[in-house]
Short mmCIF file of C-alpha atoms in Angstrom, two decimals:
data_model
loop_
_atom_site.label_atom_id
_atom_site.label_comp_id
_atom_site.label_asym_id
_atom_site.label_seq_id
_atom_site.Cartn_x
_atom_site.Cartn_y
_atom_site.Cartn_z
CA MET O 1 0.00 0.00 0.00
CA GLU O 2 2.85 2.36 0.77
CA GLU O 3 4.47 1.61 -2.60
CA ASN O 4 1.16 2.28 -4.32
CA ALA O 5 0.82 5.54 -2.41
CA GLU O 6 4.28 6.68 -3.52
CA SER O 7 3.56 5.75 -7.13
CA LEU O 8 0.26 7.61 -6.93
CA ARG O 9 2.04 10.64 -5.55
CA GLU O 10 4.42 10.79 -8.53
CA ARG O 11 1.58 10.40 -11.02
CA SER O 12 -0.48 13.04 -9.26
CA LEU O 13 2.41 15.50 -9.39
CA ARG O 14 2.83 14.99 -13.13
CA PHE O 15 -0.91 15.44 -13.60
CA TYR O 16 -0.85 18.59 -11.51
CA LYS O 17 1.89 20.08 -13.68
CA GLY O 18 -0.22 19.47 -16.78
CA CYS O 19 -3.29 20.99 -15.11
CA ARG O 20 -1.29 24.00 -14.03
CA LYS O 21 -0.07 24.53 -17.58
CA TYR O 22 -3.65 24.27 -18.83
CA THR O 23 -4.96 26.88 -16.39
CA GLU O 24 -2.10 29.18 -17.33
CA GLY O 25 -3.15 28.74 -20.96
CA LEU O 26 -6.73 29.67 -20.05
CA GLY O 27 -5.45 32.80 -18.35
CA GLU O 28 -3.44 33.72 -21.44
CA ALA O 29 -6.46 33.00 -23.63
CA TYR O 30 -8.55 35.34 -21.47
CA ASP O 31 -5.93 38.06 -21.88
CA GLY O 32 -6.00 37.42 -25.63
CA ASP O 33 -9.80 37.69 -25.75
CA ILE O 34 -9.77 41.00 -23.91
CA ALA O 35 -6.93 42.31 -26.08
CA PHE O 36 -8.83 41.35 -29.23
CA ALA O 37 -12.03 42.97 -27.97
CA SER O 38 -10.11 46.15 -27.10
CA ALA O 39 -8.43 46.20 -30.52
CA LEU O 40 -11.79 45.75 -32.24
CA GLU O 41 -13.31 48.50 -30.12
CA THR O 42 -10.48 50.88 -30.99
CA PHE O 43 -10.65 49.98 -34.67
CA GLY O 44 -14.43 50.31 -34.82
CA GLY O 45 -14.37 53.83 -33.41
CA GLY O 46 -17.74 55.39 -32.78
CA HIS O 47 -20.70 57.12 -34.39
CA ASN O 48 -18.82 60.42 -34.50
CA ASP O 49 -15.96 58.97 -36.51
CA PRO O 50 -16.72 59.36 -40.25
CA ILE O 51 -14.07 56.81 -41.26
CA SER O 52 -15.51 54.32 -38.79
CA VAL O 53 -19.05 54.90 -40.01
CA ALA O 54 -17.90 54.37 -43.61
CA PHE O 55 -16.72 50.80 -42.99
CA GLY O 56 -19.38 49.85 -40.45
CA GLY O 57 -17.47 50.41 -37.22
CA PRO O 58 -20.52 51.19 -35.05
CA VAL O 59 -22.06 47.87 -36.13
CA MET O 60 -19.14 46.07 -34.48
CA THR O 61 -19.99 47.44 -31.03
CA LYS O 62 -22.24 44.49 -30.21
CA PHE O 63 -19.50 42.09 -31.27
CA THR O 64 -17.07 43.81 -28.90
CA ILE O 65 -19.49 43.43 -26.00
CA ALA O 66 -20.02 39.75 -26.82
CA LEU O 67 -16.28 39.06 -27.00
CA ARG O 68 -15.74 40.65 -23.60
CA GLU O 69 -18.57 38.57 -22.15
CA ILE O 70 -17.09 35.36 -23.58
CA GLY O 71 -13.74 36.36 -22.11
CA THR O 72 -15.44 36.67 -18.72
CA TYR O 73 -16.84 33.15 -19.11
CA LYS O 74 -13.34 31.90 -19.84
CA GLU O 75 -11.94 33.54 -16.72
CA VAL O 76 -14.67 31.88 -14.65
CA LEU O 77 -13.73 28.55 -16.23
CA ARG O 78 -10.08 29.11 -15.35
CA SER O 79 -10.92 29.84 -11.72
CA GLN O 80 -13.16 26.77 -11.50
CA VAL O 81 -10.49 24.49 -12.95
CA GLU O 82 -8.00 26.02 -10.54
CA LEU O 83 -10.30 25.37 -7.58
CA MET O 84 -11.80 22.00 -8.45
CA LEU O 85 -8.77 20.34 -10.04
CA ASN O 86 -5.48 22.04 -9.29
CA ASP O 87 -6.12 22.83 -5.64
CA ARG O 88 -7.58 19.39 -4.91
CA LEU O 89 -4.66 17.65 -6.59
CA LEU O 90 -2.18 19.76 -4.67
CA GLN O 91 -4.00 19.10 -1.41
CA PHE O 92 -4.06 15.36 -2.10
CA VAL O 93 -0.32 15.34 -2.79
CA ASN O 94 0.81 17.76 -0.08
CA ILE O 95 -1.51 16.59 2.70
CA ASP O 96 -2.92 13.10 2.18
CA LEU O 97 0.01 11.43 0.41
CA HIS O 98 2.53 13.43 2.39
CA GLU O 99 0.86 12.23 5.60
CA VAL O 100 1.65 8.65 4.58
CA LYS O 101 5.35 9.49 4.43
CA GLU O 102 5.25 11.33 7.73
CA ALA O 103 3.29 8.53 9.40
CA ARG O 104 5.86 6.03 8.14
CA LYS O 105 8.67 8.12 9.66
CA ARG O 106 6.88 8.34 13.01
CA PHE O 107 6.16 4.63 12.94
CA ASP O 108 9.78 3.72 12.20
CA LYS O 109 10.98 5.98 14.99
CA ALA O 110 8.43 4.64 17.49
CA SER O 111 9.23 1.08 16.47
CA LEU O 112 12.92 1.64 17.11
CA ILE O 113 12.26 3.20 20.53
CA TYR O 114 9.90 0.37 21.43
CA ASP O 115 12.42 -2.28 20.44
CA GLN O 116 15.12 -0.59 22.50
CA ALA O 117 12.85 -0.26 25.57
CA ARG O 118 11.81 -3.89 25.28
CA GLU O 119 15.41 -5.06 25.03
CA LYS O 120 16.33 -3.05 28.11
CA PHE O 121 13.42 -4.44 30.07
CA LEU O 122 14.10 -8.02 29.01
CA SER O 123 17.77 -7.68 29.93
CA LEU O 124 16.95 -7.04 33.61
CA ARG O 125 18.44 -9.44 36.12
CA LYS O 126 16.94 -10.80 39.28
CA GLY O 127 19.05 -8.58 41.45
CA THR O 128 17.98 -5.32 39.80
CA LYS O 129 16.58 -2.74 42.11
CA ASN O 130 12.82 -2.30 42.12
CA ASP O 131 12.90 1.40 41.24
CA VAL O 132 15.11 0.73 38.20
CA ALA O 133 12.87 -2.10 37.10
CA SER O 134 9.78 0.07 37.56
CA MET O 135 11.34 2.89 35.50
CA LEU O 136 12.25 0.53 32.65
CA GLU O 137 8.80 -1.02 32.77
CA GLU O 138 7.21 2.43 32.50
CA GLU O 139 9.48 3.34 29.57
CA LEU O 140 8.48 0.11 27.86
CA HIS O 141 4.80 0.88 28.42
CA ASN O 142 5.17 4.43 27.02
CA ALA O 143 7.21 3.20 24.05
CA ARG O 144 4.61 0.57 23.26
CA SER O 145 1.82 3.11 23.52
CA THR O 146 3.66 5.46 21.16
CA PHE O 147 4.38 2.56 18.80
CA GLU O 148 0.74 1.51 18.68
CA GLN O 149 -0.35 5.08 18.09
CA ALA O 150 2.15 5.46 15.25
CA ARG O 151 1.06 2.15 13.77
CA PHE O 152 -2.60 3.13 13.79
CA SER O 153 -1.69 6.55 12.38
CA LEU O 154 0.11 4.90 9.45
CA VAL O 155 -2.79 2.56 8.82
CA THR O 156 -5.22 5.49 8.93
CA ALA O 157 -3.15 7.50 6.46
CA LEU O 158 -2.93 4.57 4.04
CA SER O 159 -6.64 3.83 4.38
CA ASN O 160 -7.44 7.49 3.75
CA VAL O 161 -5.41 7.48 0.54
CA GLU O 162 -6.95 4.21 -0.62
CA ALA O 163 -10.43 5.57 0.02
CA LYS O 164 -9.89 9.00 -1.52
CA LYS O 165 -8.31 7.73 -4.71
CA ARG O 166 -11.61 5.99 -5.53
CA PHE O 167 -13.53 9.28 -5.80
CA GLU O 168 -11.17 12.25 -5.48
CA PHE O 169 -9.91 12.22 -9.07
CA LEU O 170 -13.30 11.35 -10.54
CA GLU O 171 -14.95 14.24 -8.73
CA ALA O 172 -12.21 16.68 -9.72
CA VAL O 173 -12.12 15.72 -13.41
CA SER O 174 -15.91 15.38 -13.83
CA GLY O 175 -16.40 18.72 -12.06
CA THR O 176 -13.90 20.27 -14.46
CA MET O 177 -15.75 18.84 -17.45
CA ASP O 178 -19.02 20.18 -16.06
CA ALA O 179 -17.40 23.61 -15.81
CA HIS O 180 -16.40 23.31 -19.48
CA LEU O 181 -19.95 22.31 -20.36
CA ARG O 182 -21.35 25.41 -18.67
CA TYR O 183 -18.67 27.57 -20.29
CA PHE O 184 -19.52 26.44 -23.82
CA LYS O 185 -23.25 26.51 -23.06
CA GLN O 186 -23.05 30.12 -21.93
CA GLY O 187 -21.04 31.04 -25.01
CA TYR O 188 -23.49 29.23 -27.28
CA GLU O 189 -26.52 30.88 -25.69
CA LEU O 190 -24.94 34.31 -26.02
CA LEU O 191 -24.02 33.84 -29.68
CA HIS O 192 -27.35 32.12 -30.41
CA GLN O 193 -29.16 35.23 -29.20
CA MET O 194 -26.96 37.29 -31.51
CA GLU O 195 -27.47 34.96 -34.49
CA PRO O 196 -30.20 37.07 -36.17
CA TYR O 197 -28.04 40.17 -35.81
CA ILE O 198 -24.97 38.33 -37.13
CA ASN O 199 -26.94 37.07 -40.15
CA GLN O 200 -28.31 40.57 -40.73
CA VAL O 201 -24.80 42.02 -40.77
CA LEU O 202 -23.57 39.23 -43.06
CA THR O 203 -26.45 39.86 -45.46
CA TYR O 204 -25.78 43.59 -45.46
CA ALA O 205 -22.08 42.97 -46.08
CA GLN O 206 -22.88 40.63 -48.99
CA GLN O 207 -25.25 43.19 -50.52
CA SER O 208 -22.61 45.88 -50.09
CA ARG O 209 -20.09 43.62 -51.81
CA GLU O 210 -22.44 43.06 -54.74
CA ARG O 211 -23.16 46.79 -55.06
CA SER O 212 -19.46 47.54 -54.89
CA ASN O 213 -18.70 44.96 -57.58
CA TYR O 214 -21.44 46.41 -59.78
CA GLU O 215 -20.21 49.97 -59.30
CA GLN O 216 -16.64 48.90 -59.95
CA ALA O 217 -17.66 47.12 -63.14
CA ALA O 218 -19.63 50.17 -64.27
CA LEU O 219 -16.66 52.41 -63.54
CA ASN O 220 -14.35 50.12 -65.49
CA GLU O 221 -16.80 50.12 -68.40
CA ARG O 222 -16.94 53.92 -68.40
CA MET O 223 -13.16 54.12 -68.33
CA GLN O 224 -12.90 51.64 -71.20
CA GLU O 225 -15.47 53.59 -73.18
CA TYR O 226 -13.53 56.79 -72.57
CA LYS O 227 -10.32 55.09 -73.72
CA ARG O 228 -12.06 53.83 -76.86
CA GLN O 229 -13.40 57.32 -77.57
CA VAL O 230 -9.97 58.86 -77.11
CA ASP O 231 -8.50 56.16 -79.34
CA ARG O 232 -11.05 56.86 -82.07
CA GLU O 233 -10.37 60.59 -81.92
CA SER O 234 -6.64 59.92 -81.99
CA ARG O 235 -6.94 57.68 -85.05
CA TRP O 236 -9.20 60.19 -86.82
CA SER O 237 -6.78 63.04 -86.11
CA SER O 238 -3.76 61.05 -87.23
CA ASN O 239 -5.41 59.78 -90.44
CA GLY O 240 -6.63 63.25 -91.39
CA SER O 241 -7.66 62.85 -94.99
CA ASN O 242 -8.82 59.24 -94.65
CA GLY O 243 -11.97 60.37 -92.87
CA SER O 244 -14.62 58.10 -91.47
CA PRO O 245 -16.03 55.14 -93.38
CA ASN O 246 -19.55 55.96 -92.31
CA GLY O 247 -20.05 58.37 -95.18
CA ASP O 248 -20.78 61.64 -93.44
CA GLY O 249 -17.60 62.44 -91.53
CA ILE O 250 -19.46 64.38 -88.90
CA GLN O 251 -19.50 61.67 -86.19
CA ALA O 252 -15.69 61.56 -86.21
CA ILE O 253 -15.52 65.01 -84.71
CA GLY O 254 -14.47 64.45 -81.10
CA ARG O 255 -15.66 66.12 -77.94
CA SER O 256 -12.58 68.30 -77.88
CA SER O 257 -13.72 69.91 -81.15
CA HIS O 258 -17.21 70.76 -79.97
CA LYS O 259 -16.13 73.84 -78.04
CA MET O 260 -14.21 75.11 -81.06
CA ILE O 261 -17.22 74.54 -83.32
CA GLU O 262 -19.49 76.37 -80.89
CA ALA O 263 -17.11 79.34 -80.83
CA VAL O 264 -16.99 79.47 -84.62
CA MET O 265 -20.78 79.27 -84.87
CA GLN O 266 -21.08 82.21 -82.49
CA SER O 267 -18.75 84.22 -84.73
CA ALA O 268 -20.87 83.22 -87.74
CA ALA O 269 -23.88 84.74 -86.05
CA LYS O 270 -22.07 88.05 -86.28
CA GLY O 271 -21.76 87.73 -90.07
CA LYS O 272 -18.42 86.02 -90.30
CA VAL O 273 -18.23 82.75 -92.24
CA GLN O 274 -15.41 80.49 -91.14
CA THR O 275 -14.31 76.97 -91.96
CA ILE O 276 -14.84 74.69 -88.99
CA ARG O 277 -13.43 71.43 -90.32
CA GLN O 278 -12.11 70.20 -93.67
CA GLY O 279 -10.43 67.07 -94.91
CA TYR O 280 -10.91 63.85 -96.85
CA LEU O 281 -13.51 61.21 -96.12
CA SER O 282 -14.98 58.19 -97.83
CA LYS O 283 -18.48 58.74 -99.22
CA ARG O 284 -20.66 55.94 -100.51
CA SER O 285 -21.86 56.61 -104.04
CA SER O 286 -25.52 56.39 -105.06
CA ASN O 287 -24.94 54.05 -108.02
CA LEU O 288 -25.97 50.43 -108.07
CA ARG O 289 -22.62 49.18 -106.91
CA GLY O 290 -22.66 51.51 -103.91
CA ASP O 291 -18.91 51.74 -103.88
CA TRP O 292 -16.94 54.18 -101.75
CA LYS O 293 -15.55 57.42 -103.22
CA ARG O 294 -12.87 59.54 -101.66
CA ARG O 295 -14.11 63.14 -101.31
CA PHE O 296 -12.79 66.34 -99.80
CA PHE O 297 -15.25 68.04 -97.45
CA VAL O 298 -15.55 71.50 -95.91
CA LEU O 299 -17.81 72.31 -92.97
CA ASP O 300 -18.33 76.06 -92.46
CA SER O 301 -19.71 78.11 -89.60
CA ARG O 302 -23.16 78.27 -91.20
CA GLY O 303 -23.50 74.51 -90.88
CA MET O 304 -23.04 73.96 -94.63
CA LEU O 305 -21.18 70.81 -95.65
CA TYR O 306 -19.49 70.80 -99.08
CA TYR O 307 -18.02 67.78 -100.89
CA TYR O 308 -15.37 68.08 -103.62
CA ARG O 309 -13.94 65.48 -105.89
CA LYS O 310 -10.67 67.30 -105.50
CA GLN O 311 -9.55 69.85 -102.97
CA CYS O 312 -10.11 72.92 -105.19
CA SER O 313 -12.85 71.64 -107.54
CA LYS O 314 -16.52 72.62 -107.64
CA PRO O 315 -18.57 71.51 -104.63
CA SER O 316 -20.93 68.56 -105.11
#
């Protein structure tokens, strides 16, 4: 039984070290939860922060509160594990199992004293004085009483360990698991109450994503259209006399020319006739073949458009 008690003591110490490391991890996790909640709170800002409002910071306030509450649950779990498991293990090792070692020491000492007193008493001779014999007999009686007390103390300590090991660890571990059950249950109930709000925020975020993608696509399309327009104007300006294959040449005039045309038209209203645009273009003929003819055109400030077979010939 004593060997079993010593083996149990070593195993309990190793288990205690693991439990201690676990509770330290819970404490660090609690610190991490609070740090994360504080960081989220700082990042989210408030209703008076325009940047925060732009990315939904005020919406995160409820999440911050929930994270702090979950962190509180975790701290309660840590304290319960500390109380129900760590402290009980330490008490079992430092008191119950340690008492077995101390009882063994007292028993060995009392046994030695009892053996010595018995040897002295048994070594008395017939001629020994009565007072000496009475003193040795009293010492033997006291030594035996101490020995019996030490023996019963050792038996009690061993019996206590044998009895406690049947329920002590089961109570400690099952109580710890029950604390975990309540911890996760509290966290689930809290988040379950927030589930509609969480889904609402997720839906809003998804809709915002879709709107953003649509707006981004529209912006890209406008930019591409602008680039195509600039490219058309650039090609028309560089080709000059080649004109536009659409037959009228007017659509090729870019936006940058509109202001100039408007200014020339205003001057025409004052009696001045000016040439707005001139150059070559391809004009589809009215014959049966409908082939393309290269013509020189002149657009003046009166809105008149003239076509020439050649640059200085009679207008057509």
